[in-house]
XYZ file of C-alpha atoms in Angstrom:
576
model
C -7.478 1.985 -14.240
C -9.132 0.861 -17.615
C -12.363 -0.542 -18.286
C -10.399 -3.654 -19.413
C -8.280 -3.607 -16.360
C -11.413 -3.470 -13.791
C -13.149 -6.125 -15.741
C -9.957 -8.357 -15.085
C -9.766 -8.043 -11.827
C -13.681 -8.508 -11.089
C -13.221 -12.059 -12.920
C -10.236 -12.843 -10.479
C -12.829 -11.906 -7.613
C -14.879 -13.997 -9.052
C -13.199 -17.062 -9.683
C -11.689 -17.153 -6.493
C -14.663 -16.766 -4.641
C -15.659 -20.249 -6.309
C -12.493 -22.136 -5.269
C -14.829 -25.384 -5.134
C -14.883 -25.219 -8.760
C -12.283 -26.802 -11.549
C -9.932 -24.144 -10.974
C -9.234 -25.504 -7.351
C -7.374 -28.353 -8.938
C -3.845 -29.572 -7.246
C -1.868 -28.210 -10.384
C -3.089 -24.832 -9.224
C -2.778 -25.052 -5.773
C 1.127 -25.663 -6.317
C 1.133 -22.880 -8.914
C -0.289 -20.781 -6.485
C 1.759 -21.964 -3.528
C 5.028 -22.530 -5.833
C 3.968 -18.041 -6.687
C 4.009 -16.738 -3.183
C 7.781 -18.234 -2.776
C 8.925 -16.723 -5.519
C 7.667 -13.352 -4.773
C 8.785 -13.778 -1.571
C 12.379 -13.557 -2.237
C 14.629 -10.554 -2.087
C 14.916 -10.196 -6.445
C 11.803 -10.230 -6.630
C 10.632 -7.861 -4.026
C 12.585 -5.602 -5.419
C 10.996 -5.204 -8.795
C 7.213 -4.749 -8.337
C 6.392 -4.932 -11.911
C 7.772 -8.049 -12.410
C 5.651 -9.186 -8.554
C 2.529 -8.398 -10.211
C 3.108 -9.558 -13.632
C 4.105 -13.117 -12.418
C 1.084 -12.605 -9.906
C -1.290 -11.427 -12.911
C 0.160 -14.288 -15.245
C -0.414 -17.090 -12.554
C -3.700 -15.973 -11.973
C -5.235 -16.171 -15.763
C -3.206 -19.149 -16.136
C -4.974 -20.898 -12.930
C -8.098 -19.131 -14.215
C -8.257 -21.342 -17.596
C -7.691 -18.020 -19.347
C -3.778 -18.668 -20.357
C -3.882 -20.121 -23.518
C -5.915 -16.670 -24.727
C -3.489 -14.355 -23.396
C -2.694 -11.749 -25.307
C 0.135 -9.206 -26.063
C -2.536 -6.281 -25.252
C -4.169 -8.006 -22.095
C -0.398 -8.248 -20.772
C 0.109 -4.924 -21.099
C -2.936 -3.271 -20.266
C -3.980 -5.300 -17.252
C -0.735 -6.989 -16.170
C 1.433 -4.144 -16.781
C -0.537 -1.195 -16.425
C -0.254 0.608 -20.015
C -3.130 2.973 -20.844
C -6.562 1.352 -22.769
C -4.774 2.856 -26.028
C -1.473 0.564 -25.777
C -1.149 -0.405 -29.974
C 0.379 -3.972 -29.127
C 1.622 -3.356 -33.341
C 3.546 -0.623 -32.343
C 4.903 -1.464 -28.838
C 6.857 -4.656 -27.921
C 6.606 -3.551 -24.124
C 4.584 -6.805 -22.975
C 7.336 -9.503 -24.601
C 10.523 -7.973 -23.726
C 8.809 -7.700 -20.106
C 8.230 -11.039 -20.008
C 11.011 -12.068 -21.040
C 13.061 -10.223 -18.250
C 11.016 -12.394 -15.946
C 11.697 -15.818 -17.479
C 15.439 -14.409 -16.964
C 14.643 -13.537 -13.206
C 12.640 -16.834 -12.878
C 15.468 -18.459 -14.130
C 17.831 -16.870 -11.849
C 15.889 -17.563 -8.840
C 15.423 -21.339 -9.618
C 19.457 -21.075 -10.400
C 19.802 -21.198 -6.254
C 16.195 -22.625 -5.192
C 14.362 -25.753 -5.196
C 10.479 -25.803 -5.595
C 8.721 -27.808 -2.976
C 7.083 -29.997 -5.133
C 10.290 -29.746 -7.539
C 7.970 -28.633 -9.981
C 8.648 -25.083 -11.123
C 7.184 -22.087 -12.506
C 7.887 -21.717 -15.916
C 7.022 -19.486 -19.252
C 7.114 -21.683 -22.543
C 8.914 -18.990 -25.511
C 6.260 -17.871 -27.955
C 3.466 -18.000 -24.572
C 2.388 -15.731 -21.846
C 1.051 -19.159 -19.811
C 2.665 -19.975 -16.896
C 3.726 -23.396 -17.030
C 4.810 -26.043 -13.649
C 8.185 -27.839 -15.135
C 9.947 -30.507 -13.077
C 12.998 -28.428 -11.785
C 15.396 -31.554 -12.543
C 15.139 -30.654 -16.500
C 17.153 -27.188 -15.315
C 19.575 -29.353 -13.278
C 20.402 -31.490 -16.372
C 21.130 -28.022 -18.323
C 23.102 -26.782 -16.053
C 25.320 -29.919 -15.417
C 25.276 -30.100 -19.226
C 26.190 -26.550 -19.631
C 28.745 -27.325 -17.186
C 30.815 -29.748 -18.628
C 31.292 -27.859 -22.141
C 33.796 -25.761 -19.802
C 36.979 -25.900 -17.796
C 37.307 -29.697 -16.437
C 37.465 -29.768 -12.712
C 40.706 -30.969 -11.466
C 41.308 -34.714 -10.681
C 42.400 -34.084 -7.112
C 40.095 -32.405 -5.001
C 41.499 -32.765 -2.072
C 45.329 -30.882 -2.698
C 44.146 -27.976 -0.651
C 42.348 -29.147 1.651
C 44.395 -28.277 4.152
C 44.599 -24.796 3.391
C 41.048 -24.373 3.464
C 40.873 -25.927 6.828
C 43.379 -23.741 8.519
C 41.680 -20.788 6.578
C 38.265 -21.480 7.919
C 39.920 -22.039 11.519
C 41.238 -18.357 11.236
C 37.915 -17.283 10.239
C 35.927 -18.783 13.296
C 38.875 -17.932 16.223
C 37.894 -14.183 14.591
C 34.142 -14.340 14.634
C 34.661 -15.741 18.329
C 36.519 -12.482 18.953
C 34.416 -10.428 17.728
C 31.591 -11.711 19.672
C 33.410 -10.948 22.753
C 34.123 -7.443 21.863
C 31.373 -6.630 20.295
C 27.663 -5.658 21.254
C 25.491 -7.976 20.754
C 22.366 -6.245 18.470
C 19.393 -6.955 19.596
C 17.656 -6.603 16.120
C 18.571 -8.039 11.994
C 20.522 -5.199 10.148
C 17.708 -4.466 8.521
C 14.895 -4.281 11.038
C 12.763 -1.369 10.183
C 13.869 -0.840 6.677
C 12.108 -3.238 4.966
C 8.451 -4.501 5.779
C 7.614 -7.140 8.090
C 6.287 -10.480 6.557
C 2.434 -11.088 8.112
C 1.694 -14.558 8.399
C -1.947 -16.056 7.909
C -3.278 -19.370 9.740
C -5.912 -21.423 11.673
C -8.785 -22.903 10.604
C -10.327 -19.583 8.396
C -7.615 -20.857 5.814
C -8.012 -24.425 5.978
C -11.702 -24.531 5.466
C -12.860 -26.515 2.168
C -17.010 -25.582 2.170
C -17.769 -22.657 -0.287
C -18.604 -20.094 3.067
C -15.101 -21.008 4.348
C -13.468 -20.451 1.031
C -15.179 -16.889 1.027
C -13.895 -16.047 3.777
C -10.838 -16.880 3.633
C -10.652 -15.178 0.097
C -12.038 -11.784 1.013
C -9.720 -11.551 4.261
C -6.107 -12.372 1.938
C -7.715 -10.179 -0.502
C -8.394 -7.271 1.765
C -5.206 -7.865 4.030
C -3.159 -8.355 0.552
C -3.770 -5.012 -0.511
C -1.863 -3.084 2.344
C 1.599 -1.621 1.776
C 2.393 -2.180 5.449
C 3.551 -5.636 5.399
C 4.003 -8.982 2.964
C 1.421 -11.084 3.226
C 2.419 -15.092 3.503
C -0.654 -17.779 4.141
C 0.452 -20.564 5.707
C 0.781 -23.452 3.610
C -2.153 -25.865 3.688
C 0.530 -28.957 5.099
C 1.170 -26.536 7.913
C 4.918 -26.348 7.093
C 7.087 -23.395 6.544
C 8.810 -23.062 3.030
C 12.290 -22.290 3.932
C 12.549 -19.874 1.477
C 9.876 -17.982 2.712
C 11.192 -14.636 4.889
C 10.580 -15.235 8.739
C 6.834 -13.770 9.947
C 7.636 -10.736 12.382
C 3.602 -11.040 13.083
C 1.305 -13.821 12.828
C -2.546 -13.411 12.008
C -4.584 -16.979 13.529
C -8.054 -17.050 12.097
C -10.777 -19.292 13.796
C -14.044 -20.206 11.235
C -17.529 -21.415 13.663
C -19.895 -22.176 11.178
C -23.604 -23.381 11.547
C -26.103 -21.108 12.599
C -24.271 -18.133 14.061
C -21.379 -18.121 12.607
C -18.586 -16.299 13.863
C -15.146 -15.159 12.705
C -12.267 -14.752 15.540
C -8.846 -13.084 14.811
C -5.932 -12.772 17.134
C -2.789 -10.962 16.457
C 0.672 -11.465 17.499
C 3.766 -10.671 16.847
C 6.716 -13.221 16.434
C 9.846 -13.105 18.465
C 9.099 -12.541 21.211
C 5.502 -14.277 20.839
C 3.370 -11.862 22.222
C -0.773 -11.312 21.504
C -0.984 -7.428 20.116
C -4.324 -7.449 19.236
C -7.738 -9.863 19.514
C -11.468 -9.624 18.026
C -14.235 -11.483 16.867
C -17.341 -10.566 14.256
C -20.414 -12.368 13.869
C -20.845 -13.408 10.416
C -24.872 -13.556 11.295
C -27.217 -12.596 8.474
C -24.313 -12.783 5.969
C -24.917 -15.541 2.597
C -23.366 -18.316 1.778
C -22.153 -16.733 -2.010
C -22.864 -12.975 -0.917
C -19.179 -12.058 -1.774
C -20.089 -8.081 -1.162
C -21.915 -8.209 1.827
C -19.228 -10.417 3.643
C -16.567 -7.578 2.354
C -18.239 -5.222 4.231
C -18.506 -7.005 7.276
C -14.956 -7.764 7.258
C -13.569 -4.414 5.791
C -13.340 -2.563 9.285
C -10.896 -5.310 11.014
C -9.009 -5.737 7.796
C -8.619 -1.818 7.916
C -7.240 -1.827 11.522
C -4.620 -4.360 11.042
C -3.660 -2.821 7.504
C -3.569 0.632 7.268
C -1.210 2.772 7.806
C -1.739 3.828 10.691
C -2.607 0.575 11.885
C -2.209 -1.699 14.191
C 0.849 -3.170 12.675
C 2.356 0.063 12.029
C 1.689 1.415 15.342
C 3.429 -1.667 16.840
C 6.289 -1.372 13.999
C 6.724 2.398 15.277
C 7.444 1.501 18.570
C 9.472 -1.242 17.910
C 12.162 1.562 16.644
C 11.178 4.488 17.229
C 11.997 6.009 14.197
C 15.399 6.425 14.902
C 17.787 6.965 11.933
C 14.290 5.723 9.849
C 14.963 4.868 6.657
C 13.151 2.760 4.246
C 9.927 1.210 5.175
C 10.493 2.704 8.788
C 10.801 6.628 6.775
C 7.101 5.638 5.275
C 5.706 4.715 9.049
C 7.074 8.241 10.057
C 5.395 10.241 7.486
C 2.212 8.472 7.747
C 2.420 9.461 11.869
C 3.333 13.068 10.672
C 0.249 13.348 8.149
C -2.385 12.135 10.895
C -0.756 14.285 13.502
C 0.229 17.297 11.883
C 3.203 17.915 14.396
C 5.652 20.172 12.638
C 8.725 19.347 15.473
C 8.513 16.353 12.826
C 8.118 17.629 9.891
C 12.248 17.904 9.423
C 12.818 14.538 10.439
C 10.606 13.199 8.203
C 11.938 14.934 4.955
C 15.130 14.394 5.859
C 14.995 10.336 6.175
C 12.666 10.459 2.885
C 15.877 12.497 1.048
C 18.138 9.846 2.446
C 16.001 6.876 1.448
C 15.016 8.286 -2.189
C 19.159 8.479 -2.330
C 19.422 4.128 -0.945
C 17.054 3.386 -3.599
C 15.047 5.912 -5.892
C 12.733 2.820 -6.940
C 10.653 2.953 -4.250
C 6.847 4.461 -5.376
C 6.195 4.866 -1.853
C 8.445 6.793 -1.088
C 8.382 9.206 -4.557
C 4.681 9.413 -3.535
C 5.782 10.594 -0.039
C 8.271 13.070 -1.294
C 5.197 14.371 -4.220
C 2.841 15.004 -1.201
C 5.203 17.076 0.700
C 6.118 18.860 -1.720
C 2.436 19.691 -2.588
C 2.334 20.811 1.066
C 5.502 23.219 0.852
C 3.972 25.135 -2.033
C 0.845 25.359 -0.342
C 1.957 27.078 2.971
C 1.424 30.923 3.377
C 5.253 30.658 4.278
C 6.336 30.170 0.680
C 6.845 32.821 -1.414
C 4.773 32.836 -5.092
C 7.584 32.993 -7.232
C 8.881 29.752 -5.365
C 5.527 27.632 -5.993
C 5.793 26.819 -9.799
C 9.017 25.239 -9.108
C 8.108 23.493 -6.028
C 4.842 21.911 -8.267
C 7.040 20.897 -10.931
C 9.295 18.913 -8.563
C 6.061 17.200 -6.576
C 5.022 16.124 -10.616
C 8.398 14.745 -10.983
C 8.100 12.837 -7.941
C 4.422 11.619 -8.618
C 5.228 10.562 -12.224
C 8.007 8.559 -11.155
C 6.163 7.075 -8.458
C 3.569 5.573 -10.748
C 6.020 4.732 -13.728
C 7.920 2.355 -11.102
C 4.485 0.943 -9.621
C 1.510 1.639 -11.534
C -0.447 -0.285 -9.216
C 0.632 1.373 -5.888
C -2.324 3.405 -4.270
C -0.690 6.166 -2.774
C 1.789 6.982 -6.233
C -1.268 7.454 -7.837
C -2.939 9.230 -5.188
C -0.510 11.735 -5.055
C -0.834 12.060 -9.034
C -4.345 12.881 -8.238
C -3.134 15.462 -5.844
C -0.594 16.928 -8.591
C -3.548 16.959 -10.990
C -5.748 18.886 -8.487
C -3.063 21.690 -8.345
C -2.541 21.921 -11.961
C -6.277 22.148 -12.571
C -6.464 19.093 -14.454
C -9.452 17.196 -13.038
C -10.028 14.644 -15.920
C -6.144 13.297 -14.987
C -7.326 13.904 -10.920
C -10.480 11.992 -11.126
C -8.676 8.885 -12.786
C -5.982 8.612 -10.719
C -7.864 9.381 -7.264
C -10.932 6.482 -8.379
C -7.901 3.671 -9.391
C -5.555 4.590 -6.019
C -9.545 3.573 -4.050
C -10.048 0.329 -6.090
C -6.302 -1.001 -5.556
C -7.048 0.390 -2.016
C -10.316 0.286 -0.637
C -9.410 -0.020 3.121
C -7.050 2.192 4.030
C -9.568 5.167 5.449
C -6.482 7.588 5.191
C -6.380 7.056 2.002
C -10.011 7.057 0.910
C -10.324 10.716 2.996
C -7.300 12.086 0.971
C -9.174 10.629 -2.119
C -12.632 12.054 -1.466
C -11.254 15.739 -1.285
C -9.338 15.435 -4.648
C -13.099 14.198 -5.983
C -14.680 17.292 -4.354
C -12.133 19.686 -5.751
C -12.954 18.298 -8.993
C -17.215 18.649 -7.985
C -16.984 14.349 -9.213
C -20.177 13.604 -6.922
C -18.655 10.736 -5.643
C -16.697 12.378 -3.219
C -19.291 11.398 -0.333
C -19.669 8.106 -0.655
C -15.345 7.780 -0.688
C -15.584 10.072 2.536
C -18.109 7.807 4.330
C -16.470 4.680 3.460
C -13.260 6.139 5.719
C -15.180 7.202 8.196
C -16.615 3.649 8.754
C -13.565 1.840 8.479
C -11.618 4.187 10.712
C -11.353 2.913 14.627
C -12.073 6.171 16.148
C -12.470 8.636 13.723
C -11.502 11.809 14.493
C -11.636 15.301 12.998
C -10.236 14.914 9.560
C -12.332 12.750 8.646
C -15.359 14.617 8.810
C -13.273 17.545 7.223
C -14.494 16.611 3.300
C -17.945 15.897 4.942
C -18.259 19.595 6.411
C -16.843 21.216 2.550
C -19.123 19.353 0.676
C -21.997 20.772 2.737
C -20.515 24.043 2.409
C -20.958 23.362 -1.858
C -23.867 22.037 -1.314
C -25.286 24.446 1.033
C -26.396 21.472 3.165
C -26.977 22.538 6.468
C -27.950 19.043 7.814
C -24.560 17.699 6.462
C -22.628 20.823 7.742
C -24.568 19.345 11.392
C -23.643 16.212 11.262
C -19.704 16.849 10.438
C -19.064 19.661 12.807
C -20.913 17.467 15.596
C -17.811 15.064 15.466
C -15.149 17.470 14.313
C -12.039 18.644 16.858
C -9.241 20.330 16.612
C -6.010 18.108 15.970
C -4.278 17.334 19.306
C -1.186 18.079 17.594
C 0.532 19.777 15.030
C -0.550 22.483 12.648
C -4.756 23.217 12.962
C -5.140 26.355 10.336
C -7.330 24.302 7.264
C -9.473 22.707 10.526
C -10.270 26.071 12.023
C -10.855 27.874 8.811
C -13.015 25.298 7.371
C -14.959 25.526 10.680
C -15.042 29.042 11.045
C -16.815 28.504 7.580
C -19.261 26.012 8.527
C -20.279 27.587 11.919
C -20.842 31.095 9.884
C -22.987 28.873 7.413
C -25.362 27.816 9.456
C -25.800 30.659 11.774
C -23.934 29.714 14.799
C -21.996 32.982 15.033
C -20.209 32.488 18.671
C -18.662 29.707 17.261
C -17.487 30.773 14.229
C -15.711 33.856 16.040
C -14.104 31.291 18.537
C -12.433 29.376 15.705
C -11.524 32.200 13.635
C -9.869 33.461 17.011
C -8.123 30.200 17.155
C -7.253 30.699 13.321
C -5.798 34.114 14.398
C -3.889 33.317 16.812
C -2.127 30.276 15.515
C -1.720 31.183 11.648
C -2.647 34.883 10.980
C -0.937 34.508 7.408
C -3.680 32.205 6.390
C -6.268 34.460 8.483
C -5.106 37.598 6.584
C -5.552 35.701 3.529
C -7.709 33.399 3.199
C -8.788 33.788 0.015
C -5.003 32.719 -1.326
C -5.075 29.914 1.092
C -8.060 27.894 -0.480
C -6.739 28.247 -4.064
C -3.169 27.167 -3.334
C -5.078 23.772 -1.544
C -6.951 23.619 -4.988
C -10.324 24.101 -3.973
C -13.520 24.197 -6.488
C -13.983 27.849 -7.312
C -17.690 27.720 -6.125
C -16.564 26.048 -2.744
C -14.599 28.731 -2.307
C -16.550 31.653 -3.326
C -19.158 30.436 -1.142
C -17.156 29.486 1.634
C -15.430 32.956 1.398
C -19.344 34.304 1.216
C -20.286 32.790 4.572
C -16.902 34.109 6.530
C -17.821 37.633 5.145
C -21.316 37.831 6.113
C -20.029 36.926 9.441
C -18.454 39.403 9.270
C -15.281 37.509 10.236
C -13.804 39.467 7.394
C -13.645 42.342 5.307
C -17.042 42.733 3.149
């Protein structure tokens, strides 16, 4: 992400964290409210770009910053070109937008804004303007009558549309007789559920409410688990707005210990998942960081992805015949447990959802990241591995070209750039996937090892961040702790992550007993170095015969591995 794009976004931060201010006016509260229906619907959630442009556009606009939009701003931090976008050269930005005064259009073709005003993007401008929606009713109705004249009796068929709608219902009732009822939507566990946001967190009007209430949608906004919907301030539901599978009620006590209470359910049937509370004790009035960290750790559990909503998603259906949204809960569930009875499943409902609809980053980041993984297993043969990278760059490039702004596309670019040995390209796209992410801790952990691969020294801090917003962290976790103590030579560190490291329940182990094998040898604790090179033996002996190969196919630092190849050999634990 660009200077210019981080810069944006810390103004948006900004400006919403002082929602007492001018730019809480009722204009912009409809803007904002009129927004989240439009991304709501179906058109729209199906073309991301467009999601976050009209998100990006509303905001400067509601910001006071959309009469100085620019064709460059648009395209670097609504769009997501590179810093050196020529806006001379390229007309990217305008025929963008206009695609989504066309889609606007479109939408407001078949639905009425609540307030009947509309959103709206004058020709010439990149403002987002409120229009009363009966000035596109006259066009229409004048469009209309410059065609075919209706005929003068409406009524000659009327019969035969009666008896025809007749036949249709006596059918429906037979069909309902014969067959099963479904239990579930067709779609249920192919597309995400909609979260919805309530209680008195997100009515209050004081400048601590407003904080808090911005730093929760923000956090809970970011995660590609579900669609985030706040409740409308009038406390009624839009009926355009997708029904809530989950509901999130936030309670605000203020005064002198203030405290923040959360309880989770989920909709139909109404049933509490999930409750907690967090004093808000010691945290200021304005201190926008301070409260983020507070916060982060319950944001994390209900968001990630391995959450609490995508734990309760999982067993809701079980994965069977996954596809979709449901595909992208699997392979999360196969990454944190490793099992490799899975593994097949999992690639093939990720082939059979890239074929229902190849526009999904997710899913191209998915496909990247296993791919990665093929060509590093001791299993595949060297002349296969150029190939198989190529593919996982095809995936990962498409991925980010479709949503430049998804976390894990560019995540997995990092991961592409780690194999080819390009850490400039690594280190950009691992930093931007942890600012349009910060609380996902699966994601951070991925991110910190692409950092230490490419020796960027802030690979720590991105590995300690997961660890405190994971639940229960367990072993992989403390996995880029332990190898940057082995580059270091840190003994203390190398103590502190092999104190809380175990094996994986599940599912393949080699990297976690080879890496420990390594740490054990480097700081002299020989018994337990031979146990987990025993286990390393006995479970993967390719990687144990090998393991040399094995750290440069995962794209390891050259000194991490020379020195983590030192320590296993003056251990004796291999040849000398």
């Amino acid at each position: 992400m660009s200077d210019t794009t981080e810069a944006a976004i810390d103004r948006g931060k900004a400006e919403l964290r002082q929602c007492a201010g001018p730019a809480a006016g009722l204009n912009t509260d409809l803007m904002r409210e009129e927004l989240q229906a439009v991304i709501a619907s179906p058109d729209f959630s199906r073309a991301p770009i467009m999601k976050r442009l009209l998100s990006f556009l509303v905001g400067e606009t509601a910001a006071g910053r959309g009469d100085q939009l620019k064709a460059y701003s648009v395209a670097v931090d609504g769009l997501g070109r590179a810093p050196d976008y020529d806006a001379r050269a390229d007309s990217y930005p305008r025929v963008q937008v206009g695609r989504l005064r066309r889609m606007l259009d479109n939408y407001y073709a078949s639905n009425q804004p609540a307030a009947g005003l509309r959103l709206a993007i004058p020709s010439g401008r990149y403002r987002v303007a409120l229009q009363p929606a009966t000035a596109d009713a006259e066009a229409a109705a004048a469009t209309a009558g410059d065609g075919e004249m209706l005929p003068e009796r409406p009524w000659q068929f009327g019969w035969q549309i009666f008896l025809l709608l007749l036949l249709v219902l006596l059918v429906a009732m037979a069909l309902v007789r014969v067959l099963p009822m479904r239990a579930a939507v067709p779609n249920a566990g192919r597309e995400r559920p909609v979260l919805q946001v309530g209680g008195t967190a997100m009515a209050r009007e004081g400048q601590f409410g407003n904080l808090v209430r911005v730093t929760l949608i923000n956090g809970l906004a970011r995660s590609n688990v579900f669609d985030l919907r706040a409740l409308p301030r009038s406390g009624q539901r839009d009926s355009r707005t997708p029904v809530a599978r989950y509901r999130l009620g936030t309670d605000l006590i203020e005064g002198d210990h203030p405290r923040l209470f959360l309880r989770l359910s989920s909709v139909a049937p109404d049933r509490l998942i999930w409750s907690g509370d967090i004093s808000l004790a010691g945290v200021g009035q304005l201190d926008g960081e301070a409260l983020d960290r507070t916060l982060a750790p319950m944001i994390a559990s209900i968001g990630k992805v391995n959450g609490l909503i995508a734990t309760h998603e999982l067993q809701a259906y079980r994965g069977l015949e996954a596809a979709g949204y449901s595909c992208l809960l699997l392979y999360h569930r196969y990454r944190k447990e490793r099992t490799l009875t899975e593994l097949d499943h999992v690639q093939a409902c990720l082939d059979r959802s890239l074929k229902l609809n190849p526009n999904n980053a997710e899913m191209q980041a998915a496909a990247a990241q296993l791919t990665i993984e093929q060509m590093v297993s001791s299993e595949t043969p060297p002349r296969d591995r150029p190939a198989l990278l190529l593919t996982a760059r095809r995936h990962a490039q498409i991925g980010t070209s479709i949503d430049p702004f998804d976390a894990w596309a560019n995540a997995a670019s990092a991961r592409v750039a780690v194999a080819r040995g390009a850490c400039a390209q690594a280190i950009g796209f691992a930093t931007r996937a942890a600012r349009i992410q910060p609380y996902d801790p699966a994601l951070l952990s991925d991110i910190s090892v692409y950092l230490l691969d490419c020796n960027d020294p802030r690979a720590e801090s991105y590995a300690r961040r997961a660890i405190a917003l994971a639940d229960d962290p367990d072993g992989r976790f403390y996995t880029p702790l332990l190898l940057l103590a082995i580059a270091r030579d840190d003994r203390a560190l190398a103590h502190e992550a092999l104190a809380h490291m175990a094996p994986p329940a599940l599912g393949e182990a080699a990297r976690f007993h080879l890496i420990s094998a390594a740490g054990y040898a480097m700081i002299g604790d020989l018994p337990r170095a031979r146990a987990a090179w025993s286990q390393l033996q006995t479970g993967k002996s390719p990687v144990a015969q090998d393991p040399k190969g094995f750290f440069e196919r995962l794209g390891y630092a050259a000194d991490l591995q020379a020195k983590a190849i030192g320590h296993l050999r003056r251990a004796r634990l291999i040849a000398g």
